[in-house]
Short mmCIF file of C-alpha atoms and ligand atoms in Angstrom, two decimals:
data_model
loop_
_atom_site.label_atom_id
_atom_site.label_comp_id
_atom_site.label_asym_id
_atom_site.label_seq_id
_atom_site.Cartn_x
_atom_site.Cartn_y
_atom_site.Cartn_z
CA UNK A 1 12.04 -26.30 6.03
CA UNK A 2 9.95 -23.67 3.98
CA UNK A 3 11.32 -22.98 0.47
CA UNK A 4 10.95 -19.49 -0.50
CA UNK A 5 11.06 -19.08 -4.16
CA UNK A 6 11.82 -15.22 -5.11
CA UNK A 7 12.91 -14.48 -1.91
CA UNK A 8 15.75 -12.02 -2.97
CA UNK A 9 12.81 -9.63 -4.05
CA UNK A 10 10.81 -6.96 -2.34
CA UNK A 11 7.87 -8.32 -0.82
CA UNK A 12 10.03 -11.78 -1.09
CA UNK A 13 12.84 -10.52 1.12
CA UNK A 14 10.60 -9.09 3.45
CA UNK A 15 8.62 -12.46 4.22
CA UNK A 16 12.15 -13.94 4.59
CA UNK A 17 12.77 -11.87 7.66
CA UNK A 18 9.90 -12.90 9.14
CA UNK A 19 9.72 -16.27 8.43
CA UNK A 20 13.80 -16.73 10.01
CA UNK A 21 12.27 -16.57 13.47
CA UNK A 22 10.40 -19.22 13.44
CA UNK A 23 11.48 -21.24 10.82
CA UNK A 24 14.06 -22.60 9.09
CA UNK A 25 14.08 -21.29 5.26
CA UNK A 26 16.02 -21.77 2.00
CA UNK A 27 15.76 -18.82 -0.53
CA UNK A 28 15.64 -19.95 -4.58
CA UNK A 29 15.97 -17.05 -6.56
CA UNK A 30 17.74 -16.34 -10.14
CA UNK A 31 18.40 -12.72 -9.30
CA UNK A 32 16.83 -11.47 -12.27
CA UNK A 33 15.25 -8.93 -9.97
CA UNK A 34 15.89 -9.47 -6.79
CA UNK A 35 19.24 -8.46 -4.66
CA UNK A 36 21.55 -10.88 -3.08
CA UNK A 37 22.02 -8.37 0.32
CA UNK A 38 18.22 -8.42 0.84
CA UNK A 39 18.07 -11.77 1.94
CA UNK A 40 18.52 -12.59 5.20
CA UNK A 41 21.50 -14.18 6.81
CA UNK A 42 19.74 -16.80 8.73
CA UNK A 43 18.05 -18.26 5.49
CA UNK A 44 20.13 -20.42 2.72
CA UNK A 45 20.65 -18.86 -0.61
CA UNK A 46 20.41 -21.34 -3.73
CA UNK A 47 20.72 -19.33 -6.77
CA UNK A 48 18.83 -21.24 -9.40
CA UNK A 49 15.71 -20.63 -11.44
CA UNK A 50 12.10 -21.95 -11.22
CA UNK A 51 11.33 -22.58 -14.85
CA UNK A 52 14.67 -25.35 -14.49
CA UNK A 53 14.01 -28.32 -13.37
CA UNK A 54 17.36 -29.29 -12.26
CA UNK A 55 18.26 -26.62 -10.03
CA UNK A 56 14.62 -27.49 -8.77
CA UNK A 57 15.50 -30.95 -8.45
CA UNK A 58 18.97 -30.03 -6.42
CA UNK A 59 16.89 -27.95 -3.74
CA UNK A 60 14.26 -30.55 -3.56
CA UNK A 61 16.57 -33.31 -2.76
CA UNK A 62 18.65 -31.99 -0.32
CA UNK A 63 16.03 -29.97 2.02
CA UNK A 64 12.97 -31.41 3.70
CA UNK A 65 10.68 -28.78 2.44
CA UNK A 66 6.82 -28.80 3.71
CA UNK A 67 5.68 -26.27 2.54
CA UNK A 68 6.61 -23.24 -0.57
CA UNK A 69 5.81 -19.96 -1.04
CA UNK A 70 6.07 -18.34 -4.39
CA UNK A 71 7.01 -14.95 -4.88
CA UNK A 72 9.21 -15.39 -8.09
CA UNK A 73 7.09 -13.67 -10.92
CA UNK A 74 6.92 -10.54 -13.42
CA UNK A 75 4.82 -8.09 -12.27
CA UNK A 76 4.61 -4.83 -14.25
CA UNK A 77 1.41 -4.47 -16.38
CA UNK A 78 2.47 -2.15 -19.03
CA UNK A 79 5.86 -4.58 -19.66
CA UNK A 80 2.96 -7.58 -19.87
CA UNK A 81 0.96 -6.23 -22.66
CA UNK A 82 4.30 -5.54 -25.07
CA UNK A 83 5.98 -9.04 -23.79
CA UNK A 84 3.35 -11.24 -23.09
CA UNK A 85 5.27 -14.25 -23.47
CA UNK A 86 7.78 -13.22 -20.83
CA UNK A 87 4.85 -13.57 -18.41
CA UNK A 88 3.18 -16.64 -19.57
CA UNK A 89 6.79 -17.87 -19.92
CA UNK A 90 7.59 -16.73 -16.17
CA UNK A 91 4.59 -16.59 -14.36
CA UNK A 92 2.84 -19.36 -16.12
CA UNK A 93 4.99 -22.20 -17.43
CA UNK A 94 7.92 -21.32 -14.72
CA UNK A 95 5.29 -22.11 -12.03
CA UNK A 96 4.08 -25.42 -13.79
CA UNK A 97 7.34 -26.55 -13.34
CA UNK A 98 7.71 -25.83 -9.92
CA UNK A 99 4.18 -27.58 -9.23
CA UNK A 100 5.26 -30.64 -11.28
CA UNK A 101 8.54 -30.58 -9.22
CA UNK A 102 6.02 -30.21 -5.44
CA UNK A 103 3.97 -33.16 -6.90
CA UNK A 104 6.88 -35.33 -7.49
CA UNK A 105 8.42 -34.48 -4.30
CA UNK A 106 5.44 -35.31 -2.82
CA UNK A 107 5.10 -31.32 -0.88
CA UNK A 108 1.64 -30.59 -1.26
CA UNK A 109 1.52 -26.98 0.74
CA UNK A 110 1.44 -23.84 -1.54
CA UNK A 111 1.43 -20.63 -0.64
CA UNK A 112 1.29 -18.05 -4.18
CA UNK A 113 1.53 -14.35 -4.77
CA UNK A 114 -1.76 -13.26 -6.63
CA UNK A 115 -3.09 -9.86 -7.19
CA UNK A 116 -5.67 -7.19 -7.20
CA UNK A 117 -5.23 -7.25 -11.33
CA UNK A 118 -6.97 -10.51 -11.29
CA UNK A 119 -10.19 -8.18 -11.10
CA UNK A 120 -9.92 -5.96 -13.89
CA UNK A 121 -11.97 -2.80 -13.73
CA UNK A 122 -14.66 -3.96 -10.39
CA UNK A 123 -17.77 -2.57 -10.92
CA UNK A 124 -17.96 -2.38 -7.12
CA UNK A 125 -16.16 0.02 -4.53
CA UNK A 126 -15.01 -2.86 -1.84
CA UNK A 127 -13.32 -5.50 -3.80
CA UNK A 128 -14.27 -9.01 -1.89
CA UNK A 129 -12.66 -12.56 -3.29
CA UNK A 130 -16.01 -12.96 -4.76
CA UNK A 131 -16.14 -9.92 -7.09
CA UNK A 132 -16.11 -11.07 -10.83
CA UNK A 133 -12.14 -11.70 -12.18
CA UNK A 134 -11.95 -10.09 -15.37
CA UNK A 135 -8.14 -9.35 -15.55
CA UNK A 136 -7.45 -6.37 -18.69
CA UNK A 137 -3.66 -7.31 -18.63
CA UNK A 138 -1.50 -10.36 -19.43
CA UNK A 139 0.18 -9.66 -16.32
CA UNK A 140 -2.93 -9.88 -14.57
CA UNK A 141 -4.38 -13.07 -16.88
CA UNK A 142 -1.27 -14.53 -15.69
CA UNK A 143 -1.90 -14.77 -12.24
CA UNK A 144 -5.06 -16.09 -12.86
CA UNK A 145 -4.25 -18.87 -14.74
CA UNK A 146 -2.24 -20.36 -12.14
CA UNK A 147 -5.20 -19.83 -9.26
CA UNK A 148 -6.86 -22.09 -11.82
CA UNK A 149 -4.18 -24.57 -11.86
CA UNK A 150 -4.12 -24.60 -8.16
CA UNK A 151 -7.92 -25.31 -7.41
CA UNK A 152 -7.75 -28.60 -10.21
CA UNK A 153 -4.36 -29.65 -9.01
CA UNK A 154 -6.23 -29.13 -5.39
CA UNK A 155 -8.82 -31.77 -6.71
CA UNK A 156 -6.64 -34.23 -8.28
CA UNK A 157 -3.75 -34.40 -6.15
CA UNK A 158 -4.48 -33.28 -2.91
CA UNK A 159 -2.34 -29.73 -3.21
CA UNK A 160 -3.29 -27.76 -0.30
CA UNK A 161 -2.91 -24.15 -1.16
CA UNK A 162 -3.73 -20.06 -0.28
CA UNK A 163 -4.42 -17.59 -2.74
CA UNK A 164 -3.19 -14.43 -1.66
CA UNK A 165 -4.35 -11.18 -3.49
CA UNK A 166 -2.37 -8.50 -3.35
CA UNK A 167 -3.16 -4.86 -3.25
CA UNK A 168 -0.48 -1.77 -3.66
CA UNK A 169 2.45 -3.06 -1.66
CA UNK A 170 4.41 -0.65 -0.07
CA UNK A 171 7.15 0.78 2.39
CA UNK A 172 10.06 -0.71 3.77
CA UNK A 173 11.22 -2.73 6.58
CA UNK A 174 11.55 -1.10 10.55
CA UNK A 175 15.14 -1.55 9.99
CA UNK A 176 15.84 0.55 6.67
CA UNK A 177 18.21 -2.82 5.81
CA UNK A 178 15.84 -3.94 2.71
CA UNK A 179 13.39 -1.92 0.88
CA UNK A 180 11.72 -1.37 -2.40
CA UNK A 181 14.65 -0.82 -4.90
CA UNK A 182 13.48 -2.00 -8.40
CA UNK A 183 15.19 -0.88 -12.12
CA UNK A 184 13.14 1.14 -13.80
CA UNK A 185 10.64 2.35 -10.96
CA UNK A 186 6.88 2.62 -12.04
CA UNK A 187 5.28 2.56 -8.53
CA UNK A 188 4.19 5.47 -7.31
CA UNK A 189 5.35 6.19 -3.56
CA UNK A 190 9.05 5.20 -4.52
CA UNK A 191 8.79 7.43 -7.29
CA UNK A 192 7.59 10.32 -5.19
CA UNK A 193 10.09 9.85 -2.68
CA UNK A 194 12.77 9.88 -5.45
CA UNK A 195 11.86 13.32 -6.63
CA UNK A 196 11.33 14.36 -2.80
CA UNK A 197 15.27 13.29 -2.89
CA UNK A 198 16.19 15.57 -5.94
CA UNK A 199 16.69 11.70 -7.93
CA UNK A 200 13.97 13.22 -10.60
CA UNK A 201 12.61 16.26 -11.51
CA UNK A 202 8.71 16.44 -10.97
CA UNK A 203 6.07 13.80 -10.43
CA UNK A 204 3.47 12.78 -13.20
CA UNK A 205 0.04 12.33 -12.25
CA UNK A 206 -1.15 10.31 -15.05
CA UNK A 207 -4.98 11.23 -15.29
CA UNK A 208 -7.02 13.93 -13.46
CA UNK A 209 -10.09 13.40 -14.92
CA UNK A 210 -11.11 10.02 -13.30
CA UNK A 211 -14.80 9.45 -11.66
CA UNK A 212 -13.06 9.75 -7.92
CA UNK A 213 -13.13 12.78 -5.87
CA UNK A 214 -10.18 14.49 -6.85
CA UNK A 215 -10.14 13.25 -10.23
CA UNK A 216 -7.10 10.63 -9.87
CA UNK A 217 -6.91 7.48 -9.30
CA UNK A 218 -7.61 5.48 -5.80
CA UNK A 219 -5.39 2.39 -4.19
CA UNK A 220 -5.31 0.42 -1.39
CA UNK A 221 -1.38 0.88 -0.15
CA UNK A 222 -0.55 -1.77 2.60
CA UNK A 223 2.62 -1.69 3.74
CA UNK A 224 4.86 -4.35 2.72
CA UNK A 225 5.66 -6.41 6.14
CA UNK A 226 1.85 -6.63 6.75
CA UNK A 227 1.91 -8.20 3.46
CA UNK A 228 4.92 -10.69 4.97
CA UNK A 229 3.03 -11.36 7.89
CA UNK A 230 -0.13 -12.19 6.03
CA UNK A 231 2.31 -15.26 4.39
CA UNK A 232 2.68 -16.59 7.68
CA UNK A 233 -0.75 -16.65 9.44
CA UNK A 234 -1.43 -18.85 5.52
CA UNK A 235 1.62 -21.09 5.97
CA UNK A 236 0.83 -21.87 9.61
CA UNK A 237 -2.72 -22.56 8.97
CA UNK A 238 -1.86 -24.71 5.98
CA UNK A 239 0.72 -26.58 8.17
CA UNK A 240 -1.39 -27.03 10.76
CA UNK A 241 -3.83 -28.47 8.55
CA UNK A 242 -6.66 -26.13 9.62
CA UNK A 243 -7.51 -24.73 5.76
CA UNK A 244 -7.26 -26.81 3.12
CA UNK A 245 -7.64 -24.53 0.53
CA UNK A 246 -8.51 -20.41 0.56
CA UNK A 247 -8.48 -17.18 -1.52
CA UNK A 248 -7.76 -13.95 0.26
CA UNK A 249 -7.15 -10.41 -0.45
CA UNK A 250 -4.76 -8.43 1.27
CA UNK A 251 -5.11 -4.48 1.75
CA UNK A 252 -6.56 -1.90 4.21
CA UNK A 253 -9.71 -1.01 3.23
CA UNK A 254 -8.86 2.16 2.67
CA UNK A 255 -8.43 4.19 -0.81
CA UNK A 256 -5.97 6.86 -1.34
CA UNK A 257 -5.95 9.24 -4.34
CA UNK A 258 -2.89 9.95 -6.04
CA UNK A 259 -3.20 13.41 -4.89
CA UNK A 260 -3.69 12.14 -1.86
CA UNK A 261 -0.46 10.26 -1.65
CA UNK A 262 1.65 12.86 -2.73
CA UNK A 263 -0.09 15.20 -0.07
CA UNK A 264 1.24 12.14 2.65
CA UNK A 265 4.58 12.54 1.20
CA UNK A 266 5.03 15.80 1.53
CA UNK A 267 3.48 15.71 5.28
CA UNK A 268 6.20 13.25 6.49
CA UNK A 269 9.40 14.69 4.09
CA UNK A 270 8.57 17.80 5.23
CA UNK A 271 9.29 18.65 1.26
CA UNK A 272 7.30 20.03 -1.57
CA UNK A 273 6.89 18.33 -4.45
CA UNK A 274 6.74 19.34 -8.28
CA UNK A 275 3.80 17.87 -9.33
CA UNK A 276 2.75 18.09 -13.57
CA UNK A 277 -0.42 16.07 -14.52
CA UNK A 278 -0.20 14.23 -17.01
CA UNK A 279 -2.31 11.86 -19.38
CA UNK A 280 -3.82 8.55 -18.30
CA UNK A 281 -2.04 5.75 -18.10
CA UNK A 282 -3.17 2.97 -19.94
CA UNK A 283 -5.11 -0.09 -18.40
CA UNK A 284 -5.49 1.85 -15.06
CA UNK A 285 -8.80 1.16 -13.14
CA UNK A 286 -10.16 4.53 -11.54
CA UNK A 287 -10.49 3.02 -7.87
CA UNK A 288 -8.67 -0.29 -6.24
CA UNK A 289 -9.64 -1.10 -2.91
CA UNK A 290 -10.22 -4.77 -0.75
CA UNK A 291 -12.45 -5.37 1.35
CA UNK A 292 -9.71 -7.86 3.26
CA UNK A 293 -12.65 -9.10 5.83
CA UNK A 294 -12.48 -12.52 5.53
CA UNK A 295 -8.53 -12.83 5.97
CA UNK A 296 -9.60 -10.85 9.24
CA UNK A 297 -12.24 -13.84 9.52
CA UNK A 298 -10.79 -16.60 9.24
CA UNK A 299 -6.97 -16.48 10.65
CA UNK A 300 -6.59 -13.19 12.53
CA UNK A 301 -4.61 -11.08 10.51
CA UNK A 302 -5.60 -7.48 9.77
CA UNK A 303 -3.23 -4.94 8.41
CA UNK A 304 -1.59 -2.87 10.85
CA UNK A 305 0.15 0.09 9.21
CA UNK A 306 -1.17 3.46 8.05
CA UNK A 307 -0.52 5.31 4.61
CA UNK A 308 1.61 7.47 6.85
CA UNK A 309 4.05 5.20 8.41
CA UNK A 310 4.16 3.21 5.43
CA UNK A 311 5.38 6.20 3.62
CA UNK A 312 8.04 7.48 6.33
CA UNK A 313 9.22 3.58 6.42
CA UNK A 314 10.11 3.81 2.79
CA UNK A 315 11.28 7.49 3.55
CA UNK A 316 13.71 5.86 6.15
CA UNK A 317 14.94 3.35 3.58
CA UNK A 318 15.13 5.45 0.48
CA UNK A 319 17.30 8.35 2.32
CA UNK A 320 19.96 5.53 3.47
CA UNK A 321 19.91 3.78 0.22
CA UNK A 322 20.37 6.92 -1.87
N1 UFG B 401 0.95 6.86 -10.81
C1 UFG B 401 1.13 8.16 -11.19
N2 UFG B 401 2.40 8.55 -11.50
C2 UFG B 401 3.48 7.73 -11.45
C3 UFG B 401 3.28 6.38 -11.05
C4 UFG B 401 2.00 5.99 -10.75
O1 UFG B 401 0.18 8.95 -11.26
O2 UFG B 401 4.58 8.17 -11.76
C5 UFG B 401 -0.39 6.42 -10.45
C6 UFG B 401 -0.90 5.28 -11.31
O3 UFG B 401 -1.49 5.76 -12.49
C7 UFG B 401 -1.90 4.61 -10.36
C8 UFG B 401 -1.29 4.84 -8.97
O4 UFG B 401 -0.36 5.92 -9.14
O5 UFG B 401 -3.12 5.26 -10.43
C9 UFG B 401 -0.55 3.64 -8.44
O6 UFG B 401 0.35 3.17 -9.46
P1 UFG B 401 1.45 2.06 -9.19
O7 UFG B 401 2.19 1.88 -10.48
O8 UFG B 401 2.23 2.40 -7.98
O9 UFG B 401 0.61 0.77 -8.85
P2 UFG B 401 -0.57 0.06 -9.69
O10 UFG B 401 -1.83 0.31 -8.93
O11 UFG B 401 -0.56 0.40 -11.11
O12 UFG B 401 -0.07 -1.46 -9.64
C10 UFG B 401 -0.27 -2.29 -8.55
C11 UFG B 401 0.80 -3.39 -8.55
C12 UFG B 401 0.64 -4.27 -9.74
C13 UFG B 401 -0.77 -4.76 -9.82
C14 UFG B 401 -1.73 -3.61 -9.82
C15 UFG B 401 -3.16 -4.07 -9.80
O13 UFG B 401 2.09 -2.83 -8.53
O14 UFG B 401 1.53 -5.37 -9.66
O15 UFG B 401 -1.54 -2.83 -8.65
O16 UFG B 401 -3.93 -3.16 -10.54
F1 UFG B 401 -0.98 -5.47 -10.94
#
């Protein structure tokens, strides 16, 4: 059995769909964020939190579990530099728990949600896993920290793990039945295609003045069940004991400009959008992309969506979830 932990959220609840086909899975999440209809039938729900040891204990004891995969975590950089100790508290100490609770259990397989903001502001234009991490954000620091943990707690106790570096997750699943639905929104494509669905009146594009080619800013949007998938090609290779421990990113090499997004939009809404530019946003690096190469490498898995279907997949969902 494969615990999922935060598998009620997005990218969470996505993997969880996957994952039901081939294996059995049981879902720990506190629902702080994530939605009870998002996860999958076929998986068992525990509601319980992380950072508790006891409801950690209870799902440890009565599953077989081989391997986890952590997904349960803050994630919004502006909310980490005003409440930093909500995401050492959550991202940080939560996760310690959960380790301490693997290593007594004796489940030494770890698969964890990292991200692009371990890098900070690249001085390069194809982020590889061996660009210099210099996170700017607590949120980002976060993150970090625990890669740390993993590659000692690798060397002392045998914890087999994969690093997985996300960059701008997006769209929704084929079947419109789970999406990106988060309270307040701050990502850009959902935001978009609220406006393109009269939820908000105009779009901000927070700095035109950036060193790109249209002056805003550039990210690497991979659509959310590539992201899912990526889990699995890492949980299968850790199970069948063919990596020991790895690092990857995950995006498609490719950078889109703000503008350019909001140009996509438009393309597959068939809408026009009100678009006011607006100042920077703080902590923003001009340009985000992976190089995601040696994931390619190493197990096979290359991203498979483009910009556009991700956008009409989150299209799909956001018109039925309206
Ligand atoms: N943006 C706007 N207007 C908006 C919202 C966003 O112009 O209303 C811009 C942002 O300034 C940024 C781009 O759109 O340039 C993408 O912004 P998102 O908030 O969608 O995503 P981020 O790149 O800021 O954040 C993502 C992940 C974080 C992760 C970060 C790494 O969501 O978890 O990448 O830098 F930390």
């Amino acid at each position: 059995m494969i615990l999922v932990v935060g598998g009620a959220g997005y990218i969470g609840s996505h993997l969880v769909k996957e994952l039901v086909e081939t294996k059995e899975v049981v879902v720990l999440d506190n629902l702080s964020t994530g939605h009870r209809w998002a996860v999958d039938e076929r998986a068992v729900f525990v509601e319980g939190d992380l950072g508790n040891a006891a409801d950690l204990e209870k799902v440890f004891s009565a599953y077989n579990i081989e391997a986890v995969m952590h997904f349960a975590a803050n994630s919004l950089v502006g909310e980490s530099v005003v409440d930093p100790l909500k995401y050492y508290q959550n991202n940080v100490a939560a996760t310690l728990t959960l380790l301490q609770m693997m290593m007594k259990h004796d489940v030494k397989k770890f698969i964890f949600s990292s991200t692009a903001a371990t890098y900070g502001i690249p001085d390069v234009d194809l982020i590889t896993e061996d660009t210099a991490t210099n996170p700017i954000n607590p949120y980002g620091r976060s993150k970090l920290m625990i890669e740390h943990i993993l590659a000692d707690f690798s060397k002392a106790y045998g914890l087999n793990y994969v690093v997985l570096r996300y960059f701008n997750a997006a769209g929704a699943h084929v079947s419109a039945e789970i999406g990106e639905k988060h309270d307040p929104e701050t990502h850009l494509i959902p935001i978009i295609l609220q406006h393109l669905l009269g939820e908000r009146e105009h779009i901000a594009v927070f700095g035109s003045d950036y060193d790109t080619p249209d002056g805003t800013c550039i990210r690497d949007y991979i659509h959310v069940t590539d992201l899912a998938k990526a889990h699995i090609f890492g949980v299968e290779a850790l199970l069948a004991g063919t990596k020991e421990t790895a690092t990857y990113n995950l995006g498609n090499g490719l950078g889109y400009s703000v503008k350019e997004v909001i140009d996509t939009c438009e393309k597959v809404t068939g809408k026009k959008a009100n678009v006011v530019m607006s100042d920077r946003r703080e902590g923003d690096p001009a340009r985000l992309v992976a190089s995601s190469s040696k994931i390619h490498e190493e197990l096979g898995w290359k991203a498979e969506y483009s910009l556009e279907e991700i956008i009409s997949s989150a299209w799909k969902w956001h018109q039925q979830s309206k």
